[in-house]
């Protein structure tokens, strides 16, 4: 099995796509938008979608982010999803059907040096979604995640610079920047993520997780199969970390 380790994802979106029978909506993470859209969805069902809120990502050592900066990232990547989900679940339960599809990342199960906060938010999203799925399944509703690998997109525009930069991590940041640029240029077509969402929304026997694209499938398989020490060494080699 040959893996392109440098293409470990730097992309993902903190949003949900909700599928209720033949009607589907995408909601932004804004609490005001969620409330107004969910009310409209309940009283005036429509197939139109509002803009989707993009995730934020960091590219810095964990020590370089203040707690306030970490909280802002989690507010978009995790709490926005929770607010949205809480707004629409009551309507799905009444219908007795629906799917909450959260866009995670392979960084929801992989470590990400110099993106610890982003990776933590995706790990949190996956834990939330899988736990939620067990809670709501008896009501005919499912919660699923789509895990993109490296994807060509404008996601880099959402990168947040550290608010407490430290010179000792400067070289690591430069390496992370180069890796992110390579992923953005050589990653999968974004259509692979869209296709995975469609599969998750229409699968007769839905799974909790859907890898989106070849790189995501290979990384998921490698994480399950390779010895932990080998996998750890590849992560360090790719990120040019000493020791």
PDB file of N, CA, C and O in Angstrom, residues 54-112:
ATOM      1  N   UNK A  54     -17.914  28.172   6.444  1.00  0.00           N
ATOM      2  CA  UNK A  54     -16.674  27.421   6.315  1.00  0.00           C
ATOM      3  C   UNK A  54     -16.006  27.224   7.655  1.00  0.00           C
ATOM      4  O   UNK A  54     -16.143  28.039   8.560  1.00  0.00           O
ATOM      5  N   UNK A  55     -15.271  26.134   7.758  1.00  0.00           N
ATOM      6  CA  UNK A  55     -14.499  25.893   8.973  1.00  0.00           C
ATOM      7  C   UNK A  55     -13.323  26.849   9.034  1.00  0.00           C
ATOM      8  O   UNK A  55     -12.894  27.412   8.034  1.00  0.00           O
ATOM      9  N   UNK A  56     -12.781  27.008  10.235  1.00  0.00           N
ATOM     10  CA  UNK A  56     -11.531  27.735  10.387  1.00  0.00           C
ATOM     11  C   UNK A  56     -10.454  26.729  10.745  1.00  0.00           C
ATOM     12  O   UNK A  56     -10.724  25.671  11.294  1.00  0.00           O
ATOM     13  N   UNK A  57      -9.222  27.064  10.395  1.00  0.00           N
ATOM     14  CA  UNK A  57      -8.111  26.193  10.723  1.00  0.00           C
ATOM     15  C   UNK A  57      -6.942  27.019  11.241  1.00  0.00           C
ATOM     16  O   UNK A  57      -6.850  28.217  10.965  1.00  0.00           O
ATOM     17  N   UNK A  58      -6.096  26.379  12.003  1.00  0.00           N
ATOM     18  CA  UNK A  58      -4.891  27.026  12.496  1.00  0.00           C
ATOM     19  C   UNK A  58      -3.691  26.401  11.801  1.00  0.00           C
ATOM     20  O   UNK A  58      -3.783  25.323  11.235  1.00  0.00           O
ATOM     21  N   UNK A  59      -2.582  27.096  11.798  1.00  0.00           N
ATOM     22  CA  UNK A  59      -1.342  26.492  11.353  1.00  0.00           C
ATOM     23  C   UNK A  59      -0.247  27.027  12.267  1.00  0.00           C
ATOM     24  O   UNK A  59       0.454  27.990  11.953  1.00  0.00           O
ATOM     25  N   UNK A  60      -0.167  26.407  13.433  1.00  0.00           N
ATOM     26  CA  UNK A  60       0.759  26.857  14.465  1.00  0.00           C
ATOM     27  C   UNK A  60       0.856  25.777  15.522  1.00  0.00           C
ATOM     28  O   UNK A  60       0.004  24.890  15.602  1.00  0.00           O
ATOM     29  N   UNK A  61       1.889  25.859  16.329  1.00  0.00           N
ATOM     30  CA  UNK A  61       2.003  24.942  17.458  1.00  0.00           C
ATOM     31  C   UNK A  61       0.920  25.268  18.475  1.00  0.00           C
ATOM     32  O   UNK A  61       0.490  26.419  18.598  1.00  0.00           O
ATOM     33  N   UNK A  62       0.471  24.261  19.197  1.00  0.00           N
ATOM     34  CA  UNK A  62      -0.602  24.468  20.173  1.00  0.00           C
ATOM     35  C   UNK A  62      -0.248  25.538  21.187  1.00  0.00           C
ATOM     36  O   UNK A  62      -1.110  26.306  21.638  1.00  0.00           O
ATOM     37  N   UNK A  63       1.027  25.628  21.532  1.00  0.00           N
ATOM     38  CA  UNK A  63       1.481  26.596  22.531  1.00  0.00           C
ATOM     39  C   UNK A  63       1.354  28.032  22.043  1.00  0.00           C
ATOM     40  O   UNK A  63       1.371  28.975  22.851  1.00  0.00           O
ATOM     41  N   UNK A  64       1.201  28.211  20.736  1.00  0.00           N
ATOM     42  CA  UNK A  64       1.154  29.559  20.158  1.00  0.00           C
ATOM     43  C   UNK A  64      -0.260  30.126  20.076  1.00  0.00           C
ATOM     44  O   UNK A  64      -0.438  31.264  19.636  1.00  0.00           O
ATOM     45  N   UNK A  65      -1.259  29.353  20.451  1.00  0.00           N
ATOM     46  CA  UNK A  65      -2.651  29.816  20.401  1.00  0.00           C
ATOM     47  C   UNK A  65      -3.146  30.166  21.791  1.00  0.00           C
ATOM     48  O   UNK A  65      -3.053  29.344  22.702  1.00  0.00           O
ATOM     49  N   UNK A  66      -3.689  31.354  21.956  1.00  0.00           N
ATOM     50  CA  UNK A  66      -4.321  31.693  23.231  1.00  0.00           C
ATOM     51  C   UNK A  66      -5.613  30.893  23.359  1.00  0.00           C
ATOM     52  O   UNK A  66      -6.177  30.413  22.369  1.00  0.00           O
ATOM     53  N   UNK A  67      -6.104  30.753  24.579  1.00  0.00           N
ATOM     54  CA  UNK A  67      -7.372  30.039  24.776  1.00  0.00           C
ATOM     55  C   UNK A  67      -8.518  30.756  24.079  1.00  0.00           C
ATOM     56  O   UNK A  67      -9.452  30.115  23.583  1.00  0.00           O
ATOM     57  N   UNK A  68      -8.434  32.077  24.004  1.00  0.00           N
ATOM     58  CA  UNK A  68      -9.484  32.831  23.309  1.00  0.00           C
ATOM     59  C   UNK A  68      -9.498  32.468  21.829  1.00  0.00           C
ATOM     60  O   UNK A  68     -10.565  32.323  21.223  1.00  0.00           O
ATOM     61  N   UNK A  69      -8.328  32.312  21.219  1.00  0.00           N
ATOM     62  CA  UNK A  69      -8.252  31.933  19.813  1.00  0.00           C
ATOM     63  C   UNK A  69      -8.772  30.512  19.608  1.00  0.00           C
ATOM     64  O   UNK A  69      -9.490  30.242  18.645  1.00  0.00           O
ATOM     65  N   UNK A  70      -8.419  29.626  20.508  1.00  0.00           N
ATOM     66  CA  UNK A  70      -8.920  28.251  20.433  1.00  0.00           C
ATOM     67  C   UNK A  70     -10.443  28.234  20.547  1.00  0.00           C
ATOM     68  O   UNK A  70     -11.133  27.520  19.801  1.00  0.00           O
ATOM     69  N   UNK A  71     -10.981  29.026  21.441  1.00  0.00           N
ATOM     70  CA  UNK A  71     -12.434  29.067  21.626  1.00  0.00           C
ATOM     71  C   UNK A  71     -13.139  29.578  20.380  1.00  0.00           C
ATOM     72  O   UNK A  71     -14.209  29.080  20.012  1.00  0.00           O
ATOM     73  N   UNK A  72     -12.542  30.561  19.690  1.00  0.00           N
ATOM     74  CA  UNK A  72     -13.162  31.077  18.464  1.00  0.00           C
ATOM     75  C   UNK A  72     -13.204  30.003  17.386  1.00  0.00           C
ATOM     76  O   UNK A  72     -14.197  29.876  16.666  1.00  0.00           O
ATOM     77  N   UNK A  73     -12.126  29.222  17.274  1.00  0.00           N
ATOM     78  CA  UNK A  73     -12.113  28.154  16.280  1.00  0.00           C
ATOM     79  C   UNK A  73     -13.154  27.082  16.618  1.00  0.00           C
ATOM     80  O   UNK A  73     -13.885  26.621  15.746  1.00  0.00           O
ATOM     81  N   UNK A  74     -13.224  26.714  17.893  1.00  0.00           N
ATOM     82  CA  UNK A  74     -14.209  25.707  18.303  1.00  0.00           C
ATOM     83  C   UNK A  74     -15.633  26.230  18.140  1.00  0.00           C
ATOM     84  O   UNK A  74     -16.559  25.456  17.875  1.00  0.00           O
ATOM     85  N   UNK A  75     -15.824  27.518  18.288  1.00  0.00           N
ATOM     86  CA  UNK A  75     -17.167  28.076  18.154  1.00  0.00           C
ATOM     87  C   UNK A  75     -17.704  27.865  16.747  1.00  0.00           C
ATOM     88  O   UNK A  75     -18.908  27.647  16.557  1.00  0.00           O
ATOM     89  N   UNK A  76     -16.824  27.899  15.752  1.00  0.00           N
ATOM     90  CA  UNK A  76     -17.242  27.653  14.376  1.00  0.00           C
ATOM     91  C   UNK A  76     -17.261  26.159  14.069  1.00  0.00           C
ATOM     92  O   UNK A  76     -18.259  25.617  13.593  1.00  0.00           O
ATOM     93  N   UNK A  77     -16.162  25.482  14.365  1.00  0.00           N
ATOM     94  CA  UNK A  77     -16.003  24.098  13.921  1.00  0.00           C
ATOM     95  C   UNK A  77     -16.813  23.080  14.723  1.00  0.00           C
ATOM     96  O   UNK A  77     -17.141  22.008  14.209  1.00  0.00           O
ATOM     97  N   UNK A  78     -17.130  23.402  15.972  1.00  0.00           N
ATOM     98  CA  UNK A  78     -17.833  22.433  16.827  1.00  0.00           C
ATOM     99  C   UNK A  78     -19.166  22.992  17.326  1.00  0.00           C
ATOM    100  O   UNK A  78     -20.227  22.412  17.072  1.00  0.00           O
ATOM    101  N   UNK A  79     -19.139  24.115  18.003  1.00  0.00           N
ATOM    102  CA  UNK A  79     -20.365  24.622  18.618  1.00  0.00           C
ATOM    103  C   UNK A  79     -21.379  25.087  17.576  1.00  0.00           C
ATOM    104  O   UNK A  79     -22.590  25.002  17.798  1.00  0.00           O
ATOM    105  N   UNK A  80     -20.903  25.566  16.410  1.00  0.00           N
ATOM    106  CA  UNK A  80     -21.834  25.916  15.338  1.00  0.00           C
ATOM    107  C   UNK A  80     -22.618  24.705  14.877  1.00  0.00           C
ATOM    108  O   UNK A  80     -23.828  24.779  14.632  1.00  0.00           O
ATOM    109  N   UNK A  81     -21.935  23.564  14.757  1.00  0.00           N
ATOM    110  CA  UNK A  81     -22.606  22.324  14.376  1.00  0.00           C
ATOM    111  C   UNK A  81     -23.620  21.912  15.442  1.00  0.00           C
ATOM    112  O   UNK A  81     -24.740  21.499  15.130  1.00  0.00           O
ATOM    113  N   UNK A  82     -23.237  22.043  16.706  1.00  0.00           N
ATOM    114  CA  UNK A  82     -24.150  21.659  17.787  1.00  0.00           C
ATOM    115  C   UNK A  82     -25.395  22.546  17.794  1.00  0.00           C
ATOM    116  O   UNK A  82     -26.520  22.055  17.957  1.00  0.00           O
ATOM    117  N   UNK A  83     -25.208  23.852  17.616  1.00  0.00           N
ATOM    118  CA  UNK A  83     -26.360  24.766  17.590  1.00  0.00           C
ATOM    119  C   UNK A  83     -27.298  24.409  16.444  1.00  0.00           C
ATOM    120  O   UNK A  83     -28.526  24.379  16.596  1.00  0.00           O
ATOM    121  N   UNK A  84     -26.702  24.159  15.285  1.00  0.00           N
ATOM    122  CA  UNK A  84     -27.498  23.828  14.113  1.00  0.00           C
ATOM    123  C   UNK A  84     -28.275  22.533  14.310  1.00  0.00           C
ATOM    124  O   UNK A  84     -29.470  22.443  14.000  1.00  0.00           O
ATOM    125  N   UNK A  85     -27.583  21.548  14.841  1.00  0.00           N
ATOM    126  CA  UNK A  85     -28.211  20.241  15.042  1.00  0.00           C
ATOM    127  C   UNK A  85     -29.373  20.331  16.027  1.00  0.00           C
ATOM    128  O   UNK A  85     -30.448  19.753  15.799  1.00  0.00           O
ATOM    129  N   UNK A  86     -29.175  21.057  17.114  1.00  0.00           N
ATOM    130  CA  UNK A  86     -30.242  21.213  18.101  1.00  0.00           C
ATOM    131  C   UNK A  86     -31.445  21.917  17.508  1.00  0.00           C
ATOM    132  O   UNK A  86     -32.585  21.671  17.906  1.00  0.00           O
ATOM    133  N   UNK A  87     -31.206  22.797  16.532  1.00  0.00           N
ATOM    134  CA  UNK A  87     -32.316  23.539  15.927  1.00  0.00           C
ATOM    135  C   UNK A  87     -33.179  22.673  15.025  1.00  0.00           C
ATOM    136  O   UNK A  87     -34.392  22.864  14.944  1.00  0.00           O
ATOM    137  N   UNK A  88     -32.574  21.707  14.330  1.00  0.00           N
ATOM    138  CA  UNK A  88     -33.345  20.945  13.341  1.00  0.00           C
ATOM    139  C   UNK A  88     -33.812  19.571  13.820  1.00  0.00           C
ATOM    140  O   UNK A  88     -34.742  19.007  13.250  1.00  0.00           O
ATOM    141  N   UNK A  89     -33.182  19.039  14.855  1.00  0.00           N
ATOM    142  CA  UNK A  89     -33.558  17.694  15.296  1.00  0.00           C
ATOM    143  C   UNK A  89     -35.038  17.558  15.669  1.00  0.00           C
ATOM    144  O   UNK A  89     -35.662  16.533  15.357  1.00  0.00           O
ATOM    145  N   UNK A  90     -35.631  18.537  16.354  1.00  0.00           N
ATOM    146  CA  UNK A  90     -37.058  18.369  16.691  1.00  0.00           C
ATOM    147  C   UNK A  90     -37.933  18.135  15.473  1.00  0.00           C
ATOM    148  O   UNK A  90     -38.872  17.334  15.512  1.00  0.00           O
ATOM    149  N   UNK A  91     -37.636  18.816  14.346  1.00  0.00           N
ATOM    150  CA  UNK A  91     -38.436  18.644  13.139  1.00  0.00           C
ATOM    151  C   UNK A  91     -38.199  17.274  12.511  1.00  0.00           C
ATOM    152  O   UNK A  91     -39.108  16.657  11.969  1.00  0.00           O
ATOM    153  N   UNK A  92     -36.958  16.799  12.599  1.00  0.00           N
ATOM    154  CA  UNK A  92     -36.659  15.476  12.053  1.00  0.00           C
ATOM    155  C   UNK A  92     -37.369  14.384  12.844  1.00  0.00           C
ATOM    156  O   UNK A  92     -37.870  13.409  12.271  1.00  0.00           O
ATOM    157  N   UNK A  93     -37.411  14.542  14.157  1.00  0.00           N
ATOM    158  CA  UNK A  93     -38.087  13.532  14.982  1.00  0.00           C
ATOM    159  C   UNK A  93     -39.573  13.478  14.659  1.00  0.00           C
ATOM    160  O   UNK A  93     -40.171  12.402  14.615  1.00  0.00           O
ATOM    161  N   UNK A  94     -40.177  14.638  14.433  1.00  0.00           N
ATOM    162  CA  UNK A  94     -41.595  14.676  14.080  1.00  0.00           C
ATOM    163  C   UNK A  94     -41.823  13.943  12.767  1.00  0.00           C
ATOM    164  O   UNK A  94     -42.794  13.191  12.608  1.00  0.00           O
ATOM    165  N   UNK A  95     -40.932  14.126  11.821  1.00  0.00           N
ATOM    166  CA  UNK A  95     -41.045  13.459  10.527  1.00  0.00           C
ATOM    167  C   UNK A  95     -40.738  11.968  10.625  1.00  0.00           C
ATOM    168  O   UNK A  95     -41.154  11.178   9.789  1.00  0.00           O
ATOM    169  N   UNK A  96     -39.919  11.610  11.617  1.00  0.00           N
ATOM    170  CA  UNK A  96     -39.499  10.227  11.737  1.00  0.00           C
ATOM    171  C   UNK A  96     -38.442   9.834  10.731  1.00  0.00           C
ATOM    172  O   UNK A  96     -38.247   8.653  10.445  1.00  0.00           O
ATOM    173  N   UNK A  97     -37.734  10.856  10.184  1.00  0.00           N
ATOM    174  CA  UNK A  97     -36.665  10.576   9.221  1.00  0.00           C
ATOM    175  C   UNK A  97     -35.751  11.786   9.129  1.00  0.00           C
ATOM    176  O   UNK A  97     -36.103  12.889   9.521  1.00  0.00           O
ATOM    177  N   UNK A  98     -34.559  11.547   8.602  1.00  0.00           N
ATOM    178  CA  UNK A  98     -33.607  12.635   8.414  1.00  0.00           C
ATOM    179  C   UNK A  98     -32.187  12.183   8.676  1.00  0.00           C
ATOM    180  O   UNK A  98     -31.969  11.168   9.359  1.00  0.00           O
ATOM    181  N   UNK A  99     -31.239  12.925   8.144  1.00  0.00           N
ATOM    182  CA  UNK A  99     -29.823  12.624   8.367  1.00  0.00           C
ATOM    183  C   UNK A  99     -29.060  13.919   8.631  1.00  0.00           C
ATOM    184  O   UNK A  99     -29.202  14.890   7.894  1.00  0.00           O
ATOM    185  N   UNK A 100     -28.271  13.878   9.663  1.00  0.00           N
ATOM    186  CA  UNK A 100     -27.352  14.967   9.970  1.00  0.00           C
ATOM    187  C   UNK A 100     -26.001  14.532   9.418  1.00  0.00           C
ATOM    188  O   UNK A 100     -25.441  13.526   9.860  1.00  0.00           O
ATOM    189  N   UNK A 101     -25.494  15.255   8.440  1.00  0.00           N
ATOM    190  CA  UNK A 101     -24.228  14.890   7.806  1.00  0.00           C
ATOM    191  C   UNK A 101     -23.216  15.982   8.087  1.00  0.00           C
ATOM    192  O   UNK A 101     -23.312  17.094   7.555  1.00  0.00           O
ATOM    193  N   UNK A 102     -22.246  15.673   8.944  1.00  0.00           N
ATOM    194  CA  UNK A 102     -21.229  16.643   9.327  1.00  0.00           C
ATOM    195  C   UNK A 102     -19.951  16.417   8.532  1.00  0.00           C
ATOM    196  O   UNK A 102     -19.495  15.281   8.400  1.00  0.00           O
ATOM    197  N   UNK A 103     -19.378  17.486   8.031  1.00  0.00           N
ATOM    198  CA  UNK A 103     -18.149  17.382   7.260  1.00  0.00           C
ATOM    199  C   UNK A 103     -16.969  17.453   8.216  1.00  0.00           C
ATOM    200  O   UNK A 103     -16.676  18.500   8.784  1.00  0.00           O
ATOM    201  N   UNK A 104     -16.331  16.331   8.397  1.00  0.00           N
ATOM    202  CA  UNK A 104     -15.188  16.238   9.289  1.00  0.00           C
ATOM    203  C   UNK A 104     -13.914  16.359   8.462  1.00  0.00           C
ATOM    204  O   UNK A 104     -13.765  17.266   7.640  1.00  0.00           O
ATOM    205  N   UNK A 105     -12.998  15.440   8.623  1.00  0.00           N
ATOM    206  CA  UNK A 105     -11.694  15.476   7.958  1.00  0.00           C
ATOM    207  C   UNK A 105     -10.963  14.205   8.383  1.00  0.00           C
ATOM    208  O   UNK A 105     -11.306  13.588   9.397  1.00  0.00           O
ATOM    209  N   UNK A 106      -9.928  13.827   7.623  1.00  0.00           N
ATOM    210  CA  UNK A 106      -9.106  12.731   8.126  1.00  0.00           C
ATOM    211  C   UNK A 106      -8.368  13.153   9.390  1.00  0.00           C
ATOM    212  O   UNK A 106      -7.894  12.307  10.156  1.00  0.00           O
ATOM    213  N   UNK A 107      -8.314  14.459   9.636  1.00  0.00           N
ATOM    214  CA  UNK A 107      -7.718  14.936  10.885  1.00  0.00           C
ATOM    215  C   UNK A 107      -8.672  14.752  12.057  1.00  0.00           C
ATOM    216  O   UNK A 107      -8.365  15.141  13.182  1.00  0.00           O
ATOM    217  N   UNK A 108      -9.826  14.156  11.811  1.00  0.00           N
ATOM    218  CA  UNK A 108     -10.699  13.739  12.890  1.00  0.00           C
ATOM    219  C   UNK A 108     -10.268  12.419  13.497  1.00  0.00           C
ATOM    220  O   UNK A 108     -10.776  12.014  14.545  1.00  0.00           O
ATOM    221  N   UNK A 109      -9.314  11.730  12.825  1.00  0.00           N
ATOM    222  CA  UNK A 109      -8.772  10.503  13.426  1.00  0.00           C
ATOM    223  C   UNK A 109      -7.241  10.460  13.359  1.00  0.00           C
ATOM    224  O   UNK A 109      -6.625   9.556  13.901  1.00  0.00           O
ATOM    225  N   UNK A 110      -6.627  11.444  12.695  1.00  0.00           N
ATOM    226  CA  UNK A 110      -5.170  11.517  12.623  1.00  0.00           C
ATOM    227  C   UNK A 110      -4.631  12.665  13.466  1.00  0.00           C
ATOM    228  O   UNK A 110      -5.322  13.663  13.661  1.00  0.00           O
ATOM    229  N   UNK A 111      -3.385  12.561  13.937  1.00  0.00           N
ATOM    230  CA  UNK A 111      -2.749  13.719  14.575  1.00  0.00           C
ATOM    231  C   UNK A 111      -2.323  14.714  13.512  1.00  0.00           C
ATOM    232  O   UNK A 111      -2.110  14.341  12.352  1.00  0.00           O
ATOM    233  N   UNK A 112      -2.184  15.971  13.888  1.00  0.00           N
ATOM    234  CA  UNK A 112      -1.811  17.012  12.922  1.00  0.00           C
ATOM    235  C   UNK A 112      -0.851  17.992  13.577  1.00  0.00           C
ATOM    236  O   UNK A 112      -1.272  19.017  14.133  1.00  0.00           O
TER     237      UNK A 112
END
